[in-house]
mmCIF file of C-alpha atoms in Angstrom:
data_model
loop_
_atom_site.group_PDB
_atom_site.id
_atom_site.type_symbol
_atom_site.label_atom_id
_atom_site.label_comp_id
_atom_site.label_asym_id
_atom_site.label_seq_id
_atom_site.Cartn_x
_atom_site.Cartn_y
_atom_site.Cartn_z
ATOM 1 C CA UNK A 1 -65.643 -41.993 16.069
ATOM 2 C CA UNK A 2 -62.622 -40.689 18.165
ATOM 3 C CA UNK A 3 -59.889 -42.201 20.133
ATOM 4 C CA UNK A 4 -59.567 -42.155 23.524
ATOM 5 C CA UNK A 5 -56.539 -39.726 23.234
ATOM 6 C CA UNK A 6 -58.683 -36.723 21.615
ATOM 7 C CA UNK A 7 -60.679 -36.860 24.845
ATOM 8 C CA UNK A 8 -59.594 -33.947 27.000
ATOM 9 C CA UNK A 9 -57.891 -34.138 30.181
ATOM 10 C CA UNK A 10 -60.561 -35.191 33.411
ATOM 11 C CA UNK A 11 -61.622 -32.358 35.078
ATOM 12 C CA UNK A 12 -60.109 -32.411 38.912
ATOM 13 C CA UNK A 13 -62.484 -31.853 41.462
ATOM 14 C CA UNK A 14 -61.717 -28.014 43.488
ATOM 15 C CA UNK A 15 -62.559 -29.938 46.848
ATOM 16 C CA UNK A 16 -60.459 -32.824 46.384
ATOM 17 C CA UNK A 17 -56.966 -32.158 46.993
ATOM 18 C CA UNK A 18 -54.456 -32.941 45.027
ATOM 19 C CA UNK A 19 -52.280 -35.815 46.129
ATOM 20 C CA UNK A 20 -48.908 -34.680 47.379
ATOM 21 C CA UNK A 21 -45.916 -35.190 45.279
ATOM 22 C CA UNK A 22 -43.279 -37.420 46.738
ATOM 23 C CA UNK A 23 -39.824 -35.334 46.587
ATOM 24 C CA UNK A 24 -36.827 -37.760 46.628
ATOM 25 C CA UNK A 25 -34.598 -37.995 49.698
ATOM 26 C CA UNK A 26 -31.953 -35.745 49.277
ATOM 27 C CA UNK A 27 -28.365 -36.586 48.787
ATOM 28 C CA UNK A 28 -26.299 -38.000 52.027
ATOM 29 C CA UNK A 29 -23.292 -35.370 52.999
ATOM 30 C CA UNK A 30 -20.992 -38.132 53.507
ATOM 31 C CA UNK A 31 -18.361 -36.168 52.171
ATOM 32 C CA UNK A 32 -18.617 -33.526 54.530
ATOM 33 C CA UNK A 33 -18.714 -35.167 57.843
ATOM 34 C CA UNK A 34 -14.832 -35.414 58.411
ATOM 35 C CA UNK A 35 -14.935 -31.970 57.454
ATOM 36 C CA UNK A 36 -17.731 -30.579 60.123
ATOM 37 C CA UNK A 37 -16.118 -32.989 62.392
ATOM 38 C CA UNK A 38 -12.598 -31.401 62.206
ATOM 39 C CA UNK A 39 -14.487 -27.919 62.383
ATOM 40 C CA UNK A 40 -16.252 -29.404 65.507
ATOM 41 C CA UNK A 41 -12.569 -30.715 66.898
ATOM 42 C CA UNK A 42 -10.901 -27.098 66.396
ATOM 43 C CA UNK A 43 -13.684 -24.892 67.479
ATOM 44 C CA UNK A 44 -13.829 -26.567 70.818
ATOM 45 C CA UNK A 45 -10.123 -26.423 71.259
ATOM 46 C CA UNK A 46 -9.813 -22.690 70.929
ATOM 47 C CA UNK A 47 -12.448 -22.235 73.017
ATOM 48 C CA UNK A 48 -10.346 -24.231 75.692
ATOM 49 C CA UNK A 49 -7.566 -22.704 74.786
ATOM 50 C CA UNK A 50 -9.342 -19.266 75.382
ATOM 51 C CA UNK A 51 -10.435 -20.012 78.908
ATOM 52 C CA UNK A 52 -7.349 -21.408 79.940
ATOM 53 C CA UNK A 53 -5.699 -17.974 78.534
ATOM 54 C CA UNK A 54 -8.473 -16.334 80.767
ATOM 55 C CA UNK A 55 -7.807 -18.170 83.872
ATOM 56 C CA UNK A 56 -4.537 -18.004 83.344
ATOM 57 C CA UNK A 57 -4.786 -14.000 82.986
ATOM 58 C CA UNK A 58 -6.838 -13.569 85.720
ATOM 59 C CA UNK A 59 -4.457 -15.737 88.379
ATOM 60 C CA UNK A 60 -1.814 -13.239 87.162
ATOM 61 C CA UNK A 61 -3.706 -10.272 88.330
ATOM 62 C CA UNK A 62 -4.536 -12.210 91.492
ATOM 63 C CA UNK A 63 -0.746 -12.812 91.997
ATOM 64 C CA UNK A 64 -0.076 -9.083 91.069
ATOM 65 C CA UNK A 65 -2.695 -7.984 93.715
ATOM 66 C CA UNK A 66 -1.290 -10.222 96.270
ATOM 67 C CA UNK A 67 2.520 -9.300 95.837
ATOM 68 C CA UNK A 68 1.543 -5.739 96.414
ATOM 69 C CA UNK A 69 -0.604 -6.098 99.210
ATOM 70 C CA UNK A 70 2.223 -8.499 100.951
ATOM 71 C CA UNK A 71 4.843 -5.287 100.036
ATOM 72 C CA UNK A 72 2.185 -3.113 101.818
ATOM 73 C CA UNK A 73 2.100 -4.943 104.934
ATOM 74 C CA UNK A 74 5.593 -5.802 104.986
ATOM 75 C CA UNK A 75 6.690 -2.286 104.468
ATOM 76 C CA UNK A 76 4.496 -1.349 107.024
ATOM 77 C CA UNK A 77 5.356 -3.935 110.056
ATOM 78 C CA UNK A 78 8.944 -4.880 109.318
ATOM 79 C CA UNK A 79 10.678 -1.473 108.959
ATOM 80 C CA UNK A 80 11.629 -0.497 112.190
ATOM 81 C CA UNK A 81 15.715 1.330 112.246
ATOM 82 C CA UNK A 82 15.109 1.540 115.738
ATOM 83 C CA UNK A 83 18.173 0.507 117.902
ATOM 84 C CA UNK A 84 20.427 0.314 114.336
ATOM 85 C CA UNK A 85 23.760 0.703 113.828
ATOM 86 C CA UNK A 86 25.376 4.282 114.833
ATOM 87 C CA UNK A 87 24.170 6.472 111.312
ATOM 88 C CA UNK A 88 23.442 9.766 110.200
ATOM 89 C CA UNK A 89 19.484 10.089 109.843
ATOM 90 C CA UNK A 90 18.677 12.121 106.364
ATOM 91 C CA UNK A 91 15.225 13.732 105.749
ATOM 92 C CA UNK A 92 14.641 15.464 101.990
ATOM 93 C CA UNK A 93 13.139 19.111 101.534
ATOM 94 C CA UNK A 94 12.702 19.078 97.637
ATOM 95 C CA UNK A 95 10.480 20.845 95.949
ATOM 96 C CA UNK A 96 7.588 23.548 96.926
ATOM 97 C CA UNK A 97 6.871 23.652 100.299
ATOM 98 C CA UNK A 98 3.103 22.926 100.252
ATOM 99 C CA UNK A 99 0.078 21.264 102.172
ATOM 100 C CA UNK A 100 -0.301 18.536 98.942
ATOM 101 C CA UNK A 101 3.713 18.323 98.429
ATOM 102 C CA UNK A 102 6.182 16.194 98.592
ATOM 103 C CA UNK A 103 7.810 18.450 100.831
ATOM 104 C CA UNK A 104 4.724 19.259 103.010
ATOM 105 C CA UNK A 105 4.571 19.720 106.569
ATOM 106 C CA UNK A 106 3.069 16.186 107.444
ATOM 107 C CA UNK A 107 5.773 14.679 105.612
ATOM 108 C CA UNK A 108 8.944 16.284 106.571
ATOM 109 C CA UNK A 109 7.738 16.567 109.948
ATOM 110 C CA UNK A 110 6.565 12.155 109.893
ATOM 111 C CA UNK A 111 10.332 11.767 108.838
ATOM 112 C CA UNK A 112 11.761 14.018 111.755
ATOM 113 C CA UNK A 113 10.278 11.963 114.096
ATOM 114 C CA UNK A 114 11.366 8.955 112.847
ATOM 115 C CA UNK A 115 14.859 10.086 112.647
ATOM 116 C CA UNK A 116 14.886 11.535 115.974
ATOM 117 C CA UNK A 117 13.065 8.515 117.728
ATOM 118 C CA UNK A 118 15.961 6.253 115.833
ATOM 119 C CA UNK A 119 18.327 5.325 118.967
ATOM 120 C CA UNK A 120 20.580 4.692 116.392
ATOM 121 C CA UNK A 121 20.902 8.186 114.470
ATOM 122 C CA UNK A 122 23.109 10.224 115.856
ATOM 123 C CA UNK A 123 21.931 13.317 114.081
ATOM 124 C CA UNK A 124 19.832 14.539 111.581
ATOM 125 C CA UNK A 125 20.549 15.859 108.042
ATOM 126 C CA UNK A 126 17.912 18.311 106.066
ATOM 127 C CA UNK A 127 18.853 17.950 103.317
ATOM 128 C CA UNK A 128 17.109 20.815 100.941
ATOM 129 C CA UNK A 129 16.734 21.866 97.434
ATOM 130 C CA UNK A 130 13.416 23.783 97.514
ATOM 131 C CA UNK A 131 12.184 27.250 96.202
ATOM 132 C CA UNK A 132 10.109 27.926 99.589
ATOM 133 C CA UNK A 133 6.429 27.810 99.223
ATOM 134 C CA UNK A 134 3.948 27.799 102.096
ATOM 135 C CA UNK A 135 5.234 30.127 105.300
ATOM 136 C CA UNK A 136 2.594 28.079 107.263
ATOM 137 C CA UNK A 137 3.714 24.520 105.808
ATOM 138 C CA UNK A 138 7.713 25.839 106.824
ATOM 139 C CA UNK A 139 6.411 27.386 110.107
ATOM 140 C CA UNK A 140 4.803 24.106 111.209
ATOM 141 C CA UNK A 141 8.154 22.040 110.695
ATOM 142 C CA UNK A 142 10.486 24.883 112.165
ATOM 143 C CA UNK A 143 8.374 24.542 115.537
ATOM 144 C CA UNK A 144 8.784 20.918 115.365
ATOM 145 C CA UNK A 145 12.560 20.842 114.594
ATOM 146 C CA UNK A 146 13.060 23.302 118.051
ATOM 147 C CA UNK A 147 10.491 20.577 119.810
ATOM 148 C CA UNK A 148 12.580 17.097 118.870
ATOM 149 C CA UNK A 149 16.130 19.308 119.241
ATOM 150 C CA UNK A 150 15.092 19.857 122.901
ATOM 151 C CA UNK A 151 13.551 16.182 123.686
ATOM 152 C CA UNK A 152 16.104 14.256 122.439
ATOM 153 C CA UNK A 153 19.009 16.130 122.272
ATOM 154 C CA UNK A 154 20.608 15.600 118.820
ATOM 155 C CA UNK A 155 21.755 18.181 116.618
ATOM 156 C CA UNK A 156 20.214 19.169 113.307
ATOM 157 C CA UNK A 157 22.347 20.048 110.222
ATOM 158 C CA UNK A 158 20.823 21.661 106.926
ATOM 159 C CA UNK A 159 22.634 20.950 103.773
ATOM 160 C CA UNK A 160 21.861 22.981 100.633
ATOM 161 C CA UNK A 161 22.316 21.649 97.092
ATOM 162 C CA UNK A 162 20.673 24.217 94.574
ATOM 163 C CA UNK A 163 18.788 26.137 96.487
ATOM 164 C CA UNK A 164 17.149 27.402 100.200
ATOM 165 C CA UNK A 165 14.789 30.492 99.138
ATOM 166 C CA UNK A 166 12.106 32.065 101.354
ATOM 167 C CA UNK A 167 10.178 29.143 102.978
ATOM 168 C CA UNK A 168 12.593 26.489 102.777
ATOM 169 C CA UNK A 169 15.127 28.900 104.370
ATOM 170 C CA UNK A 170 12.670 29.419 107.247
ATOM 171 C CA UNK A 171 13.161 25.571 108.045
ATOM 172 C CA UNK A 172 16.722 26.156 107.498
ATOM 173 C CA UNK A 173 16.673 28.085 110.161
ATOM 174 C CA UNK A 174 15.621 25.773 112.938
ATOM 175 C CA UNK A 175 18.986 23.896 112.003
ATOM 176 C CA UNK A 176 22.076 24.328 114.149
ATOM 177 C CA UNK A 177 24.279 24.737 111.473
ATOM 178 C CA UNK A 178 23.942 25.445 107.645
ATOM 179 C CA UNK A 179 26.140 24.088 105.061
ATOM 180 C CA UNK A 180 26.352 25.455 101.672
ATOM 181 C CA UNK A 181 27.979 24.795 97.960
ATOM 182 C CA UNK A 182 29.170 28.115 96.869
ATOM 183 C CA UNK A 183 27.321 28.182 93.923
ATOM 184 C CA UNK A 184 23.671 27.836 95.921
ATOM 185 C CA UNK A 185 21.218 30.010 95.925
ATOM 186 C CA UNK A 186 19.835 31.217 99.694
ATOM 187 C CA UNK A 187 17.787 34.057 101.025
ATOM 188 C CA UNK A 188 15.073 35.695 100.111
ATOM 189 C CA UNK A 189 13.445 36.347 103.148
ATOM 190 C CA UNK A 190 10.461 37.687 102.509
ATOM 191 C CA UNK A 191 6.569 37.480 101.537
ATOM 192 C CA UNK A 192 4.498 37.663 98.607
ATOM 193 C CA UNK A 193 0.877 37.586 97.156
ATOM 194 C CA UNK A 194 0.688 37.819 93.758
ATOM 195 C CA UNK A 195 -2.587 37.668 90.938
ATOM 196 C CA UNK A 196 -4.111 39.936 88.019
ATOM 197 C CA UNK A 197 -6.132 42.591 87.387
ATOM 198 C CA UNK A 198 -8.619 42.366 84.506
ATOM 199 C CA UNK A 199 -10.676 45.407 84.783
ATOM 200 C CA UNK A 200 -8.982 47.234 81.391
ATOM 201 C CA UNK A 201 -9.761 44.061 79.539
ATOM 202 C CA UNK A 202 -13.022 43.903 80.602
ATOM 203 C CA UNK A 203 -13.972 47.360 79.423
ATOM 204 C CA UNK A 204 -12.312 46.768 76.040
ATOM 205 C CA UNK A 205 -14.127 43.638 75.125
ATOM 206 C CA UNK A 206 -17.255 44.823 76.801
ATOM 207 C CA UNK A 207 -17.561 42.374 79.367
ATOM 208 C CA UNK A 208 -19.463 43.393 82.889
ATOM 209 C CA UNK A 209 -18.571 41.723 86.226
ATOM 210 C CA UNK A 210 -21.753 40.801 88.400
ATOM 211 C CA UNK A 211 -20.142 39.768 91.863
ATOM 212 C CA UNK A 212 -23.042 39.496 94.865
ATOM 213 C CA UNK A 213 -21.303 39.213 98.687
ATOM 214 C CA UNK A 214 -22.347 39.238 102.184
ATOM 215 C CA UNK A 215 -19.691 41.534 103.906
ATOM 216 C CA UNK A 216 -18.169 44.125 101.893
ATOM 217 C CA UNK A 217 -15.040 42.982 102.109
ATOM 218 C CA UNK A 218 -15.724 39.309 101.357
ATOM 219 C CA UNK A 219 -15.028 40.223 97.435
ATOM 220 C CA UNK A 220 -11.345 41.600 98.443
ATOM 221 C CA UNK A 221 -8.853 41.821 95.816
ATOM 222 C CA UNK A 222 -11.180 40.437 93.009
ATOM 223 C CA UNK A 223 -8.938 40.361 89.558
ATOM 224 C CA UNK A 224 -12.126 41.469 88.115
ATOM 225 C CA UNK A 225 -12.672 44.954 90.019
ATOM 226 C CA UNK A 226 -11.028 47.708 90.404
ATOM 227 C CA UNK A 227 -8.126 47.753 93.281
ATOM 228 C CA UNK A 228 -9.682 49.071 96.828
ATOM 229 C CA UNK A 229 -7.013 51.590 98.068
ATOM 230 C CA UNK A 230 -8.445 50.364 102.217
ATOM 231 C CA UNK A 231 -8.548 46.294 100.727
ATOM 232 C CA UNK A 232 -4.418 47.089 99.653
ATOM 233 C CA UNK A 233 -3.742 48.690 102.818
ATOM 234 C CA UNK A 234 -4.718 45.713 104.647
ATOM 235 C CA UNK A 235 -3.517 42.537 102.356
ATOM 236 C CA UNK A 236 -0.001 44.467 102.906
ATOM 237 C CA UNK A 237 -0.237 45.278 106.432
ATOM 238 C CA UNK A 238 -0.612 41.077 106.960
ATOM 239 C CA UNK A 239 1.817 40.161 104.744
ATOM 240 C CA UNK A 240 4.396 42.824 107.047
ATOM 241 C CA UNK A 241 3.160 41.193 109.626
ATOM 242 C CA UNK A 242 3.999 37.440 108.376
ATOM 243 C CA UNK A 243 6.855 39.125 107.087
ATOM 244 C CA UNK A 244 8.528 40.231 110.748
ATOM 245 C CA UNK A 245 7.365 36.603 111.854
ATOM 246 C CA UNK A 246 9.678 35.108 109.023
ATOM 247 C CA UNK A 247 12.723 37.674 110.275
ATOM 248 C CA UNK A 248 11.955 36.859 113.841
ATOM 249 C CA UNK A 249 12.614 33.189 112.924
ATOM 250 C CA UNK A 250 16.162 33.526 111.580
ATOM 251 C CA UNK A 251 17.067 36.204 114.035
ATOM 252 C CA UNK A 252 15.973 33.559 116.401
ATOM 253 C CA UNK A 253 17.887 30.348 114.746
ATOM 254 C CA UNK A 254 20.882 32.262 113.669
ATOM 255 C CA UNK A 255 21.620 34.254 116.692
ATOM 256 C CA UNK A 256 24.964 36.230 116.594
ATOM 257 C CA UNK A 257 25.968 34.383 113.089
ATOM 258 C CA UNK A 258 24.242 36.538 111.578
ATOM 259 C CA UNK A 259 25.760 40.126 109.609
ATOM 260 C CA UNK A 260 22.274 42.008 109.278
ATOM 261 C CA UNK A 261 22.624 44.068 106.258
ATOM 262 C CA UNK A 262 19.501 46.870 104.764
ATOM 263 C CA UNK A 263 18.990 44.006 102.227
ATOM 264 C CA UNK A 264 19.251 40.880 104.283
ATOM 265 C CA UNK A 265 15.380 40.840 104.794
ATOM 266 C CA UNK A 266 14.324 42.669 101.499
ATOM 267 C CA UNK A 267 13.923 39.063 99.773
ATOM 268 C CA UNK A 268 16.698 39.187 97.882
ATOM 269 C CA UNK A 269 18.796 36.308 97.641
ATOM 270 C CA UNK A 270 22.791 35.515 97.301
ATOM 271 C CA UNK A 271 24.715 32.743 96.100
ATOM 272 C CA UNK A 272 26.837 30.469 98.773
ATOM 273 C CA UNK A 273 29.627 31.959 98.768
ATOM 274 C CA UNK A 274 27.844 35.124 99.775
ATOM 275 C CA UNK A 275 25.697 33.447 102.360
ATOM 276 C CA UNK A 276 28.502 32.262 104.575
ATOM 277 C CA UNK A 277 30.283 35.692 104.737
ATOM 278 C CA UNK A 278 26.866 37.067 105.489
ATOM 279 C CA UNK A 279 25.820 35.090 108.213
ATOM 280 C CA UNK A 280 22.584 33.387 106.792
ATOM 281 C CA UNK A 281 25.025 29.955 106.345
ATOM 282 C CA UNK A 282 27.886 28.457 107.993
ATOM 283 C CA UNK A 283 29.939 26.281 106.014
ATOM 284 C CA UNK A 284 30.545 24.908 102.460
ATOM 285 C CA UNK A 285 29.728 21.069 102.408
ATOM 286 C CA UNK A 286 27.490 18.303 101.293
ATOM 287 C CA UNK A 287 25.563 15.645 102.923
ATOM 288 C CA UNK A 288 28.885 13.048 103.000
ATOM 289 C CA UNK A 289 31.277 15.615 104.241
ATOM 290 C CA UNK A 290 28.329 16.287 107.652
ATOM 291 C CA UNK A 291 28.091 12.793 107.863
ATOM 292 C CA UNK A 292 31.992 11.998 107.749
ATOM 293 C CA UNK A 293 33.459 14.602 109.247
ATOM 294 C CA UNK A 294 30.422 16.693 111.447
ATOM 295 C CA UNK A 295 28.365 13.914 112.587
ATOM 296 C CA UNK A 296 31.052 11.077 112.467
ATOM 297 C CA UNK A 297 28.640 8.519 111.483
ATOM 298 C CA UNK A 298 29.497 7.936 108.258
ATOM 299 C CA UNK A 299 26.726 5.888 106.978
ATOM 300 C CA UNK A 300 23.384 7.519 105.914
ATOM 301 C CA UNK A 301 20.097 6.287 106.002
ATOM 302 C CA UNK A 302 17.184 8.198 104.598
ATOM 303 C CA UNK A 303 13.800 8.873 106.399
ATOM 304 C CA UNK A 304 12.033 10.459 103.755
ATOM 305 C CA UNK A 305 8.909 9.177 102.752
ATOM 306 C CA UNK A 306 9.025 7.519 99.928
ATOM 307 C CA UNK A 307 6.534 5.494 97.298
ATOM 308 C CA UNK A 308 6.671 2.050 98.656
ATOM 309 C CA UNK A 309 6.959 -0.963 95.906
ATOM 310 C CA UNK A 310 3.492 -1.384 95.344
ATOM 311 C CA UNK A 311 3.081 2.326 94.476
ATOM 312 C CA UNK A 312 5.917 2.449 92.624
ATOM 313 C CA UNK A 313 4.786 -0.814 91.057
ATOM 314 C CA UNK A 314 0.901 0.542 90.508
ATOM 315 C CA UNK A 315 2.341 3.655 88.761
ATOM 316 C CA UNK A 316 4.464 1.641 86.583
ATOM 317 C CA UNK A 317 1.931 -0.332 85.290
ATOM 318 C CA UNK A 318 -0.373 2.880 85.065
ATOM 319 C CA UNK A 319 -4.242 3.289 85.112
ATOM 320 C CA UNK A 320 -4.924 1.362 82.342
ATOM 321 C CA UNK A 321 -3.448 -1.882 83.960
ATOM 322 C CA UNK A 322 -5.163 -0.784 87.375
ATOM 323 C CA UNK A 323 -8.321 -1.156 85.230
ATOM 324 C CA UNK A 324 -7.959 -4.244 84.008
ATOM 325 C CA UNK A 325 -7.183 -5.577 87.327
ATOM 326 C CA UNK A 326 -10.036 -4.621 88.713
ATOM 327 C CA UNK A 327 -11.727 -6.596 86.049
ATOM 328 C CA UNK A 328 -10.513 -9.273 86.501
ATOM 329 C CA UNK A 329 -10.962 -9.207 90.287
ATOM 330 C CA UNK A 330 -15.119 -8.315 89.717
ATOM 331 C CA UNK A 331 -14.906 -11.327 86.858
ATOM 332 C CA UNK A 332 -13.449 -13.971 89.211
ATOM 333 C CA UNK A 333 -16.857 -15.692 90.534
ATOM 334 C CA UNK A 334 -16.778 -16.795 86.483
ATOM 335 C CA UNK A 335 -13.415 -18.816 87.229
ATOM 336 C CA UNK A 336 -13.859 -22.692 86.703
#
């Protein structure tokens, strides 16, 4: 007869299930509480720190933004030279003479008015160091130096550093007298159009121009077709014509002065020395000698436009800077 223990194992019921198994509590992390705490402690305080840095970013931006609008406005309401102190009034020609220039019309013409309107300036100085550019960007200002000469009845003086040439001599022009440094360059009276012809280079490589117009001569002086003997007739016949306009002018402004030679008007151009014995200038001198001994009013203030501090101040800091400004402007309904 056998034991208990040779009996097998009781069979377990499929439908009963099995009881569950008690797992023991698992060990307490006592150890690392001051630990998580700590990281708890730290993360919160850079995270403070960070929005303080943010705020404190931001108000910079906002100080930035309000300095340079204040420098606007001031600029704008508080400079007034009228009824100043007894000076010569200075306006800059530098540069090409063009409609997106420094030296454009709008400009040099803003600053003539200034300086004549001044009750203070007792006359005015172009000062010029200019290549020419645009005849209808120098026309524009020569009609408005004779206009402000006769309403207020100050002289104009034009004073020449490097060089007058073509359209910045045409302003010269409209000056009463023209001073010099013997080394400057002055003249070229005269009128170009220049571009290139690609038609040879186009055969060569193969290459055929389609060009469609409306008017046939609406395609004139394409670099891409052949030259129109009746298209060059007429681009030169204008530019004579703008031409005699531009000779007209500095018969007109230098009168008698002036020692009319075959090449005076063929657009060549002479040094300083060479342009007072001609007639095209008057006098060696720079802007300090006009304004001590011509004008007698030795001190100088400028009228030329300039970039006012906030421009200057927006160009300093450069587009990348502008950027984050404006960030920080469209982020400031987050500030707390």
């Amino acid at each position: 007869m056998s034991s208990n223990d040779d009996l097998p194992p009781p069979m377990q019921d499929p439908l009963v299930s099995p009881e569950p198994r008690l797992t023991p509590p698992e060990p307490k992390l006592a150890g690392y509480e001051p630990m998580l705490a700590q990281f708890a402690k730290d993360y919160l305080q850079d995270r403070r720190s960070e929005r303080r840095w943010r705020t404190f970013t931001r108000l910079c931006w906002l100080a930035l933004l309000a300095f340079l609008a204040w420098a606007l406005f001031w600029q704008q309401h508080h400079h007034s030279p009228a009824n100043s102190a007894p000076h010569t009034a200075l306006v800059e020609v530098r540069g090409e003479i063009a409609a997106d220039s420094e030296a454009s019309a709008e400009q040099i013409v803003a600053a003539l008015k200034s300086a004549f309107e001044d009750q203070g300036s007792q006359a005015v100085v172009l000062r010029i160091n200019s290549p020419g550019g645009s005849p209808v960007q120098a026309g524009i200002v020569y009609d408005e130096i004779k206009r402000l000469k006769a309403k207020h009845g100050k002289k104009v003086y034009a004073v020449v550093e490097e060089m007058c040439a073509s359209g910045a001599y045409y302003i010269a022009a409209g000056a009463d007298e023209i001073f010099v440094d013997k080394a400057s360059i002055v003249g070229s009276i005269g009128v170009l159009m220049d571009g290139f012809g690609f038609t040879g280079l186009m055969g060569k490589l193969g290459v055929e121009r389609r060009l469609m117009t409306a008017g046939e001569n609406k395609g004139m002086l394409d670099p891409f077709a052949p030259v129109s003997p009746k298209q060059q007739a007429y681009a030169q016949a204008m530019l004579d014509q703008i031409h005699q306009q531009f000779i007209a002018v500095v018969r007109e402004g230098r009168g008698k002065r002036l020692q009319e030679t075959p090449e005076t008007f063929s657009g060549l151009f002479w040094n300083g020395e060479q342009a007072v014995k001609l007639g095209l200038a008057d006098h060696f001198g720079n802007l300090d000698f006009v304004a001590r001994e011509v004008v007698k009013a030795e001190e100088v203030v400028d009228y030329t436009p300039r970039d006012n501090v906030a421009e200057r101040l927006a160009k300093r800091f450069g587009a990348a800077m502008g950027e984050g400004a404006v960030k920080a402007v469209r982020q400031l309904p987050a500030l707390h």
